[in-house]
GROMACS .gro file of C-alpha atoms in nm:
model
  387
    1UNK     CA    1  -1.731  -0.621   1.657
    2UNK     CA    2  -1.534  -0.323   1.695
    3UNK     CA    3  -1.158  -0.487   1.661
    4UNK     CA    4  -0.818  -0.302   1.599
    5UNK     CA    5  -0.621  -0.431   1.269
    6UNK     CA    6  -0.291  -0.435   1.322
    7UNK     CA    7  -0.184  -0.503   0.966
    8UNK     CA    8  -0.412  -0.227   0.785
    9UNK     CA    9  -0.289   0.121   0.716
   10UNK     CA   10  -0.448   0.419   0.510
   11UNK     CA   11  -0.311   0.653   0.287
   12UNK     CA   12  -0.368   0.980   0.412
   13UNK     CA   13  -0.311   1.210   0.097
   14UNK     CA   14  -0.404   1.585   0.094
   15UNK     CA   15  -0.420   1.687  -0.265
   16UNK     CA   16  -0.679   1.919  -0.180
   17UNK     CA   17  -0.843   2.239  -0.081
   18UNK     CA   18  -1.114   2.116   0.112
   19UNK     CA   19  -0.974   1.867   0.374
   20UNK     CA   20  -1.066   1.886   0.748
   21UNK     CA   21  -0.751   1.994   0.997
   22UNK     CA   22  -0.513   1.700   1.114
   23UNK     CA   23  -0.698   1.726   1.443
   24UNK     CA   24  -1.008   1.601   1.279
   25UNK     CA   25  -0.834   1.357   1.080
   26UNK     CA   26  -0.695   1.233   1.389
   27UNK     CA   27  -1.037   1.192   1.517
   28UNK     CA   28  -1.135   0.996   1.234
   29UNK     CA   29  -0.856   0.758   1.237
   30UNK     CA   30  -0.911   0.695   1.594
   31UNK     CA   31  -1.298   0.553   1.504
   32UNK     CA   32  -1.208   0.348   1.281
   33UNK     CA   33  -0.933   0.177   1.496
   34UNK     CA   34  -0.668   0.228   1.258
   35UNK     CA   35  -0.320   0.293   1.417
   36UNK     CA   36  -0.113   0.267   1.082
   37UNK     CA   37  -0.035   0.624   0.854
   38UNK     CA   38   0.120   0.744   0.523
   39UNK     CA   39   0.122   1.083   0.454
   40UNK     CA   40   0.361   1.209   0.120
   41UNK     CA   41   0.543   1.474   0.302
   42UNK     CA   42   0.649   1.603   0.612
   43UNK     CA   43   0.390   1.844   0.690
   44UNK     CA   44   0.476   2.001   1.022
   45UNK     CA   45   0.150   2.010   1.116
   46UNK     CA   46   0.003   1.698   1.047
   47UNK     CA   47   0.328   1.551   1.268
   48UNK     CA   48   0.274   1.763   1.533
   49UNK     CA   49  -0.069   1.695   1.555
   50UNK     CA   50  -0.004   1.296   1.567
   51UNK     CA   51   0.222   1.320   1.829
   52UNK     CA   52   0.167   1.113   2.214
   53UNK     CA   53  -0.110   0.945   2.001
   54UNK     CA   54  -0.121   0.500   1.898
   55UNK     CA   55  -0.048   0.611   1.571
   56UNK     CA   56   0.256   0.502   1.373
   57UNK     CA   57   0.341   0.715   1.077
   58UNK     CA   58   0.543   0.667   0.785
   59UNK     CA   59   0.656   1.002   0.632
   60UNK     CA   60   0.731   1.069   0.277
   61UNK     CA   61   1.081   1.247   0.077
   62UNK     CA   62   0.925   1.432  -0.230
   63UNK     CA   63   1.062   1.278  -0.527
   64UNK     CA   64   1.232   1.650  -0.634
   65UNK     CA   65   1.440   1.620  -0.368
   66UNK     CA   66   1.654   1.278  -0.394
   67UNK     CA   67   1.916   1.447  -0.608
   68UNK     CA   68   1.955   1.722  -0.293
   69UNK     CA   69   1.961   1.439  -0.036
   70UNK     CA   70   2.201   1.248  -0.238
   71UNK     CA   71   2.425   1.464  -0.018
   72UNK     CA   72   2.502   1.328   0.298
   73UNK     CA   73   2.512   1.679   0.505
   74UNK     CA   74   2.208   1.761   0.337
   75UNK     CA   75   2.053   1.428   0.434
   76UNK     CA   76   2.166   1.488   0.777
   77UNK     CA   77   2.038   1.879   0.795
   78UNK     CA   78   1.651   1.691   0.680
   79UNK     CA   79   1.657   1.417   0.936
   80UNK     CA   80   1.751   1.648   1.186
   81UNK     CA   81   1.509   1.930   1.038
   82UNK     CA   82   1.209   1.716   0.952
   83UNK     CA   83   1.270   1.422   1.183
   84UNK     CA   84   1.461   1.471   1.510
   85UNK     CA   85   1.207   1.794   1.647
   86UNK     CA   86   0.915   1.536   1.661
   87UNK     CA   87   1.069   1.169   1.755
   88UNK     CA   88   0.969   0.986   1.913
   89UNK     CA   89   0.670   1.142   2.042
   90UNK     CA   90   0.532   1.114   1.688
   91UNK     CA   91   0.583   0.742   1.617
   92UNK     CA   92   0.766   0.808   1.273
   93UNK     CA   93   0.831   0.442   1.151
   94UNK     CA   94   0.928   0.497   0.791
   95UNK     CA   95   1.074   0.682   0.554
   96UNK     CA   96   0.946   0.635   0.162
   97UNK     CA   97   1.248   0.781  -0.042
   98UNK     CA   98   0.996   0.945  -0.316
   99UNK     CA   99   0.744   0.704  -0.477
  100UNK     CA  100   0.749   0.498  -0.766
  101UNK     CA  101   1.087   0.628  -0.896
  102UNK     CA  102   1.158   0.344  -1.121
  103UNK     CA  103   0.843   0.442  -1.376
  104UNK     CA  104   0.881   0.811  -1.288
  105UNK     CA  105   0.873   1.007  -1.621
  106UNK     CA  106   1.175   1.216  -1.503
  107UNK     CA  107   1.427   0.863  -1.571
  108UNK     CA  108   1.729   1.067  -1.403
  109UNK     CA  109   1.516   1.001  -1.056
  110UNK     CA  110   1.667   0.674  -1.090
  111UNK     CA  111   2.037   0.750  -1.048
  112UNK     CA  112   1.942   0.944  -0.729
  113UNK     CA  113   1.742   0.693  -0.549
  114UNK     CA  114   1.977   0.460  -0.394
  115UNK     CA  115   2.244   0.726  -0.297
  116UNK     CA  116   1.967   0.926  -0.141
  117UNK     CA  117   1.857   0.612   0.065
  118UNK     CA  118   2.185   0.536   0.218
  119UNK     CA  119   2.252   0.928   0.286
  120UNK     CA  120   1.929   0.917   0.499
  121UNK     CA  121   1.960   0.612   0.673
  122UNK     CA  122   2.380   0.747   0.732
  123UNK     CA  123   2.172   1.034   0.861
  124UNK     CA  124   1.977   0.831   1.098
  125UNK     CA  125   2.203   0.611   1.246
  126UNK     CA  126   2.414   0.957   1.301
  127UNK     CA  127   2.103   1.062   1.509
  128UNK     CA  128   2.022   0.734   1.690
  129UNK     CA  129   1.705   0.692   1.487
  130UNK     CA  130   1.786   0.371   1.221
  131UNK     CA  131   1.690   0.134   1.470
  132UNK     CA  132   1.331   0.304   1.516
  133UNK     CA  133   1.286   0.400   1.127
  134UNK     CA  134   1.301   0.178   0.817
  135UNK     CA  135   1.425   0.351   0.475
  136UNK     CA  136   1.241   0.238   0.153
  137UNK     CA  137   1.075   0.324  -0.147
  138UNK     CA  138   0.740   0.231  -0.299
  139UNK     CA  139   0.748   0.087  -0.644
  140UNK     CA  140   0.470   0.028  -0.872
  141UNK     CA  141   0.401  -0.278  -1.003
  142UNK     CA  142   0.525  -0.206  -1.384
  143UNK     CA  143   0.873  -0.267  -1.232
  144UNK     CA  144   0.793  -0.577  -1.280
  145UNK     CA  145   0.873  -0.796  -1.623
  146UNK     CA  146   0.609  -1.033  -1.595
  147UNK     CA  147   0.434  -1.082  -1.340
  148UNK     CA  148   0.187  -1.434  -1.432
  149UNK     CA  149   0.158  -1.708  -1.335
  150UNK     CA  150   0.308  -1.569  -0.988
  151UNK     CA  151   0.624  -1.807  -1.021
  152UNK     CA  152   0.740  -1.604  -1.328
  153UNK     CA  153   0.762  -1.302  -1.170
  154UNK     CA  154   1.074  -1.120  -1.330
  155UNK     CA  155   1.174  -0.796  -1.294
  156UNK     CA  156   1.234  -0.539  -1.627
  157UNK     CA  157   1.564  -0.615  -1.743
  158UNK     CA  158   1.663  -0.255  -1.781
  159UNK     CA  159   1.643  -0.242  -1.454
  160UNK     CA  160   1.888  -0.522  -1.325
  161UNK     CA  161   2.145  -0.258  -1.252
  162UNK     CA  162   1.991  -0.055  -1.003
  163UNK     CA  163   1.715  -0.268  -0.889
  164UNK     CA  164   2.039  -0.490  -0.733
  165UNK     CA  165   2.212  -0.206  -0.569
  166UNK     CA  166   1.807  -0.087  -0.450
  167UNK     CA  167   1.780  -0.475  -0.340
  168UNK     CA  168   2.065  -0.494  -0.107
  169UNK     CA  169   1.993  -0.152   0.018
  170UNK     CA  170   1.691  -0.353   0.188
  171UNK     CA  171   1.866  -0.657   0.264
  172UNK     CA  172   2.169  -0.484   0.438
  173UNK     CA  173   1.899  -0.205   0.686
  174UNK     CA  174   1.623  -0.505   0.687
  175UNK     CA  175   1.386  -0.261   0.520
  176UNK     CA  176   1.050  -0.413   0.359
  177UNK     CA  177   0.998  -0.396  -0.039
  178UNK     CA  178   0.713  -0.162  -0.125
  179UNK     CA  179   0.459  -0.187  -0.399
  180UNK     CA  180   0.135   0.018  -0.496
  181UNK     CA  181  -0.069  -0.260  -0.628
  182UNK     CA  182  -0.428  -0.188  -0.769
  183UNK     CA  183  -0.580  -0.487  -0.939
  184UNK     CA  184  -0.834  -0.226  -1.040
  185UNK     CA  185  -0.596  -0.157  -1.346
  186UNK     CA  186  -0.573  -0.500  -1.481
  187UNK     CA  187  -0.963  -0.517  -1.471
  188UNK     CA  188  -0.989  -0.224  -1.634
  189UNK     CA  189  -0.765  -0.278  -1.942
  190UNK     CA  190  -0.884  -0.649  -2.004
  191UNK     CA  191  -1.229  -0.683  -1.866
  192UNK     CA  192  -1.327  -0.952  -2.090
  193UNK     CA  193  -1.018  -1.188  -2.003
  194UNK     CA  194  -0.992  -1.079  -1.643
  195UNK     CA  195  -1.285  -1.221  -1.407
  196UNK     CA  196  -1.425  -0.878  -1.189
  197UNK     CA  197  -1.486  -1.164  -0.932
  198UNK     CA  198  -1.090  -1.248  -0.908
  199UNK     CA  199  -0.982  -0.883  -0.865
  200UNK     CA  200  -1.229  -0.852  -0.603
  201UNK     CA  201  -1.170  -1.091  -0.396
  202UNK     CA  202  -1.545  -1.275  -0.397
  203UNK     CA  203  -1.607  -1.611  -0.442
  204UNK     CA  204  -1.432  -1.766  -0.772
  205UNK     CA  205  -1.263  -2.059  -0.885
  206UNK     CA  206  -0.890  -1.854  -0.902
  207UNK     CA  207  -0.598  -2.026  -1.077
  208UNK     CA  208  -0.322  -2.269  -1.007
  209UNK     CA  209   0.026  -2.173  -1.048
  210UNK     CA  210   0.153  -2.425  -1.300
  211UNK     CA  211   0.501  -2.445  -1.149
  212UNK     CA  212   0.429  -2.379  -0.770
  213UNK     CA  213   0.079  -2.535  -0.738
  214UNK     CA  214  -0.024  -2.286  -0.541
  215UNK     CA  215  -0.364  -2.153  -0.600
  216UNK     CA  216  -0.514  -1.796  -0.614
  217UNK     CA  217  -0.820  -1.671  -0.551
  218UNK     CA  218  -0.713  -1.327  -0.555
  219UNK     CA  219  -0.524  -1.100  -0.825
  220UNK     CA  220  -0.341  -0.917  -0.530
  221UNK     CA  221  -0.186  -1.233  -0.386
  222UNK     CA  222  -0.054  -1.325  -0.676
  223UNK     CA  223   0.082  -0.985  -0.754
  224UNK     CA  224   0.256  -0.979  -0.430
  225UNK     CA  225   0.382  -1.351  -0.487
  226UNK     CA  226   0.542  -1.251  -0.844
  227UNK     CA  227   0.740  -0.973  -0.731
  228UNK     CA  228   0.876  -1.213  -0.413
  229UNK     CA  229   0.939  -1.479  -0.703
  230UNK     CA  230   1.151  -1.171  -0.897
  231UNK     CA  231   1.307  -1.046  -0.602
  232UNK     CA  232   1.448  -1.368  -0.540
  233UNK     CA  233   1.559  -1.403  -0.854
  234UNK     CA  234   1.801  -1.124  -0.797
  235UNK     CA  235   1.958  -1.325  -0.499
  236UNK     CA  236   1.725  -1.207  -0.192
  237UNK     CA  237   1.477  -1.469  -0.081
  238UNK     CA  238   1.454  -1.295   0.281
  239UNK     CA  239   1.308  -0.932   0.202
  240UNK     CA  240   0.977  -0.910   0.324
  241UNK     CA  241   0.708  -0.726   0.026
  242UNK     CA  242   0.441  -0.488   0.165
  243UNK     CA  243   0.157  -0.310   0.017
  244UNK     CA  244   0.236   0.080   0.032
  245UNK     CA  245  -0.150   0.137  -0.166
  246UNK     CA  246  -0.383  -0.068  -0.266
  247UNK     CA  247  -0.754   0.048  -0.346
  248UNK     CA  248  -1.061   0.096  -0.585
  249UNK     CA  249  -1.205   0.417  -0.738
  250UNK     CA  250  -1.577   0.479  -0.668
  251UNK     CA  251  -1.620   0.657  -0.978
  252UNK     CA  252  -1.460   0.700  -1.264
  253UNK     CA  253  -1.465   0.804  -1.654
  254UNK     CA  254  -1.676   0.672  -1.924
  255UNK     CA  255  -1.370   0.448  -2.026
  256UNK     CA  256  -1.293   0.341  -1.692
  257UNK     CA  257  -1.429   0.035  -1.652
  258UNK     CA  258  -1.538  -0.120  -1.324
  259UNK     CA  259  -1.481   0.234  -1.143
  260UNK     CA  260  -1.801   0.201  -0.924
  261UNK     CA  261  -1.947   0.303  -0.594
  262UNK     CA  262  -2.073  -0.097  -0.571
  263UNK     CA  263  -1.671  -0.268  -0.639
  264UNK     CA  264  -1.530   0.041  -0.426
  265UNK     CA  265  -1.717  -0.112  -0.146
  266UNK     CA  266  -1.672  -0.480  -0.212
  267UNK     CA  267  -1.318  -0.472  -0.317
  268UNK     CA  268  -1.195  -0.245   0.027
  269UNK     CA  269  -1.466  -0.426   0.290
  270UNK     CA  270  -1.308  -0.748   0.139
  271UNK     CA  271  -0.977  -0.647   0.172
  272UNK     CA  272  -1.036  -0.606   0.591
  273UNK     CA  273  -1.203  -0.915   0.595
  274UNK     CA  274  -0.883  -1.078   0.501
  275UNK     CA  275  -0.680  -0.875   0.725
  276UNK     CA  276  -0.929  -0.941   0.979
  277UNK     CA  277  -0.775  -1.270   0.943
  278UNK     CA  278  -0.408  -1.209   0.983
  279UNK     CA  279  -0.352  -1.448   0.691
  280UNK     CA  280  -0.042  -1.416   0.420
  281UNK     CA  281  -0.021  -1.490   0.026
  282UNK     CA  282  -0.010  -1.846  -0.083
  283UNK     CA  283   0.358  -1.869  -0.100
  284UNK     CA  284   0.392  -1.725   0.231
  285UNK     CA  285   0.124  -1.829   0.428
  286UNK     CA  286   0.213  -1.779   0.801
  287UNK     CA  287   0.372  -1.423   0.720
  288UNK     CA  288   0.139  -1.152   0.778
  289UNK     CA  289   0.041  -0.931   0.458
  290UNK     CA  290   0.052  -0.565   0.530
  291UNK     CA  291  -0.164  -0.341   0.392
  292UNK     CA  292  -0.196   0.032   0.336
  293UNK     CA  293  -0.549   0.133   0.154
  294UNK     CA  294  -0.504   0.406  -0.075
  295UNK     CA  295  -0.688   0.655   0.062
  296UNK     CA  296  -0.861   0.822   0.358
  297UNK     CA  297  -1.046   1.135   0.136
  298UNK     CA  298  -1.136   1.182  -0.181
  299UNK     CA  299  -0.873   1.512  -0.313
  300UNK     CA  300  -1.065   1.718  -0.553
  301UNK     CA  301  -0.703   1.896  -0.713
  302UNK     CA  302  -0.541   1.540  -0.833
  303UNK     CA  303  -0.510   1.590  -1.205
  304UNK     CA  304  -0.543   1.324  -1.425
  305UNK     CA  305  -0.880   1.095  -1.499
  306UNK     CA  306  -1.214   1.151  -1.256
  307UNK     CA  307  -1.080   0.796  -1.108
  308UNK     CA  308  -0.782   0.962  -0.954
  309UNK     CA  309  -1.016   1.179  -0.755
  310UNK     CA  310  -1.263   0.918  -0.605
  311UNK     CA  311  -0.998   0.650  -0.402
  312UNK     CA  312  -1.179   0.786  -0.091
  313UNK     CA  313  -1.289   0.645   0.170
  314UNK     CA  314  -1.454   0.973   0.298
  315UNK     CA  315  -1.555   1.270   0.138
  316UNK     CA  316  -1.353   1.592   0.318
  317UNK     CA  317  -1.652   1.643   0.508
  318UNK     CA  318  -1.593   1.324   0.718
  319UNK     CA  319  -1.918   1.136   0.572
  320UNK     CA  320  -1.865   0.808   0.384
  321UNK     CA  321  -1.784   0.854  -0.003
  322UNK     CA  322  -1.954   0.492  -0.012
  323UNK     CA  323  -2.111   0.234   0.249
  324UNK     CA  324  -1.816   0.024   0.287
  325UNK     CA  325  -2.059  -0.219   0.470
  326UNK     CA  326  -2.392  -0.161   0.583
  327UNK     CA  327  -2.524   0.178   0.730
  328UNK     CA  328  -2.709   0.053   1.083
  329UNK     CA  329  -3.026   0.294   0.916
  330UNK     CA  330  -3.006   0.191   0.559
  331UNK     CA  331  -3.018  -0.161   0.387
  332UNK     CA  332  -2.732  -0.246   0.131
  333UNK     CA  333  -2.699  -0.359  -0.172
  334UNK     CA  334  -2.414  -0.585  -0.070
  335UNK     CA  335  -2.415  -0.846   0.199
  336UNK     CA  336  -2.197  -0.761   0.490
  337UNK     CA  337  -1.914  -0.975   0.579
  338UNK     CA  338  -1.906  -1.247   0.867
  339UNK     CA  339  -1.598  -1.029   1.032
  340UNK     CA  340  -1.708  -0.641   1.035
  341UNK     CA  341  -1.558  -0.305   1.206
  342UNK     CA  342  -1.823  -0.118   1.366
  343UNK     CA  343  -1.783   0.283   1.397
  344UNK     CA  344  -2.011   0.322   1.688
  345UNK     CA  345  -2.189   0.571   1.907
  346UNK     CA  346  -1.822   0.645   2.031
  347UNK     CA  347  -1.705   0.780   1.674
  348UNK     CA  348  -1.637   1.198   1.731
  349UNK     CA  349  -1.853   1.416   1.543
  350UNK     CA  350  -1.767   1.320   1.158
  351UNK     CA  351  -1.893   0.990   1.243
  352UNK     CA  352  -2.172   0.996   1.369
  353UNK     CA  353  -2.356   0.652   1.213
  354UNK     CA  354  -2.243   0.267   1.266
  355UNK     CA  355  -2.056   0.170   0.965
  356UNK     CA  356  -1.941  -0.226   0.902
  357UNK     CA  357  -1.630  -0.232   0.765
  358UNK     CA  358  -1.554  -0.573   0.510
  359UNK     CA  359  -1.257  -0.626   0.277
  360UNK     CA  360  -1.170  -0.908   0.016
  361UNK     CA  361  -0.962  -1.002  -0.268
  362UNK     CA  362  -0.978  -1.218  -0.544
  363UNK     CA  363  -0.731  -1.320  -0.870
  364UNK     CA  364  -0.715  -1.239  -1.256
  365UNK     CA  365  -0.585  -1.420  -1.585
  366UNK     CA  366  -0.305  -1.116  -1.669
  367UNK     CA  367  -0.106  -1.221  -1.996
  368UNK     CA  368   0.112  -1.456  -1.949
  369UNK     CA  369   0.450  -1.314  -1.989
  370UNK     CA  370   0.639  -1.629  -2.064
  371UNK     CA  371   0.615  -1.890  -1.772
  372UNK     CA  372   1.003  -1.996  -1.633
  373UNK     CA  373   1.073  -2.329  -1.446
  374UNK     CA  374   1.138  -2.280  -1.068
  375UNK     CA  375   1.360  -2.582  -0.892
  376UNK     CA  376   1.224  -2.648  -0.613
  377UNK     CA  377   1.502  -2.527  -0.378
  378UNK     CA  378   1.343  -2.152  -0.484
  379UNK     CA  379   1.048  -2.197  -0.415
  380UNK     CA  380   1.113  -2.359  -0.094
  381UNK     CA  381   1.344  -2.100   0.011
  382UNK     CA  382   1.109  -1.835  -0.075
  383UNK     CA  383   0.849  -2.025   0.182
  384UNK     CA  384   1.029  -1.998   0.448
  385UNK     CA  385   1.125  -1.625   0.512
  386UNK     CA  386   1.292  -1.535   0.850
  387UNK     CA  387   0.916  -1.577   1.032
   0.00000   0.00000   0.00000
């Protein structure tokens, strides 16, 4: 089965000095049926490349420039500079106002974000563009407070300020709430409380929200879950969370635990096998989880730990960092799933073998942060949504 998900996106960073050319990339995205982009600038040649293609693109505003676009003339000059030449025949659908400003080491991001927001979206309902692009920001999940059992979910109180004014930013241009949420971390820091099973979405006996009775048999459900629970607590039951990057490093450090070619595979082919599905988090079952997989390539110049270098999917040569599934030459050390994504004989020359694509999640025991009581009129608000 060779099937088109219409909720699964991939990061397509490039910090590196070895990638193929867009055009290649575009090749690549094209076998593996994936219609859904993020790229963390607005390189001219990447959108000109992706233009009169299926693909839809959301485009990135380096986090050194908020306090520039704070301005609403220099908002307009970038929307009509880095924008306007390649609507709509690229299908920009998003703008991400920097990335995870909130827990950004430079704290004076923070005043900027918000004002930079609203000057780009004045910007592109100036151009005729804001009903075509959304305007929002990825967070990472250490906005949150506490974030277990689900229910609890709180954000940091520090925060209350801006994370209201950020909030209603959403609610007022009906843009989506962003987070980057890698269970991988949790794992990592507590491997002995936190079940390997629950993070990657395999078979396991989950957890029950105390308060909600909801059960889990993932970690990223009921990461997504707590930060609708502490968005709502600020007043806005209807915002909608998505997943700007999830994923799972094939390799890592000796410290980094669980950093393997083997839960690379399992956690990402498990993770399209639920989206294979369609299906939503416990607490919103009916709405649609999107999904962005952080990333496409492996980028050699990332600094940090080896981890940060081995997200990949692919290597920059086009071949497969890891067999996501099962190679249709090779036998696997991991049993395929039921629902698989085929790159077949009509894959362009960097992929030339059938792949199987599976994905699946699973939950974790984080430290309970202090659990809250939720009436009932919450929690049933929160379940309903506008779908």
């Amino acid at each position: 089965m060779f099937k088109e998900v219409e909720s699964l996106g991939i990061n397509y960073g490039q910090v590196a000095n070895n990638l193929p050319p867009p055009e290649k990339v575009l090749q690549l995205l094209h076998a593996l049926k994936i219609t859904k982009a993020r790229i963390y600038d607005t390189n001219p040649q990447v959108l000109t490349t992706f233009a009169n293609t299926n693909v839809e693109l959301i485009v990135t505003v380096e986090n050194q420039m908020l306090a520039t676009l704070c301005d609403q003339q220099q908002a307009l000059q970038w929307v009509t500079s880095h924008i306007r030449p390649y609507f709509p025949a690229t299908n920009i659908t998003g703008i991400a106002v920097g990335n995870e400003i909130f827990t950004d080491e430079n704290m004076s991001l923070m005043t900027y974000l918000v004002p930079a927001m609203v000057s780009i979206h004045t910007a592109l309902v100036k151009t005729g563009l804001s009903q075509y692009i959304q305007v929002s920001s990825p967070n990472s999940l250490a906005v949150l407070a506490n974030s277990y059992p689900p229910s609890a979910g709180s954000f940091r109180t520090d925060l209350n300020e801006i994370m209201q004014q950020f909030l209603q930013f959403l609610a007022t241009t009906k843009s989506p709430f962003w987070i980057n949420a890698y269970p991988y971390f949790a794992y990592k820091d507590n491997p002995n409380k936190i079940s390997l099973d629950y993070v990657l979405f395999n078979s396991n006996e989950g957890m029950i929200d105390p308060y909600t009775k909801l059960h889990y048999d993932n970690m990223l459900y009921a990461q997504v879950d707590a930060a609708l629970f502490a968005i709502a607590r600020m007043g806005f039951n209807g915002l909608e969370v998505k997943i700007s990057e999830t994923g799972w490093p094939s390799k890592g450090d000796t410290n980094e635990i669980g950093a393997t070619l083997q839960n690379a595979a399992i956690y990402n082919r498990n993770i399209l096998r639920r989206q294979l599905l369609n299906e939503g988090t416990p607490l919103r079952p009916n709405v649609r989880l999107d999904i962005y997989l952080f990333a496409l390539f492996n980028e050699d110049m990332k600094p940090g730990p080896t981890s940060e270098r081995n997200y990949g999917l692919f290597q920059p040569d086009g071949t497969m960092a890891y067999n996501v599934g099962l190679l249709s030459t090779t036998s696997s050390n991991t049993e395929p799933a039921s629902a698989s994504i085929s790159l077949a004989s009509s894959a362009p020359p960097m992929v030339r073998k059938t792949y199987y694509f599976k994905f699946i999640y699973s939950p974790t025991n984080m430290s309970s942060g202090g659990m809250v009581e939720i009436p009932p009129s919450l929690i049933r608000g929160l379940s309903c949504l506008n779908h």
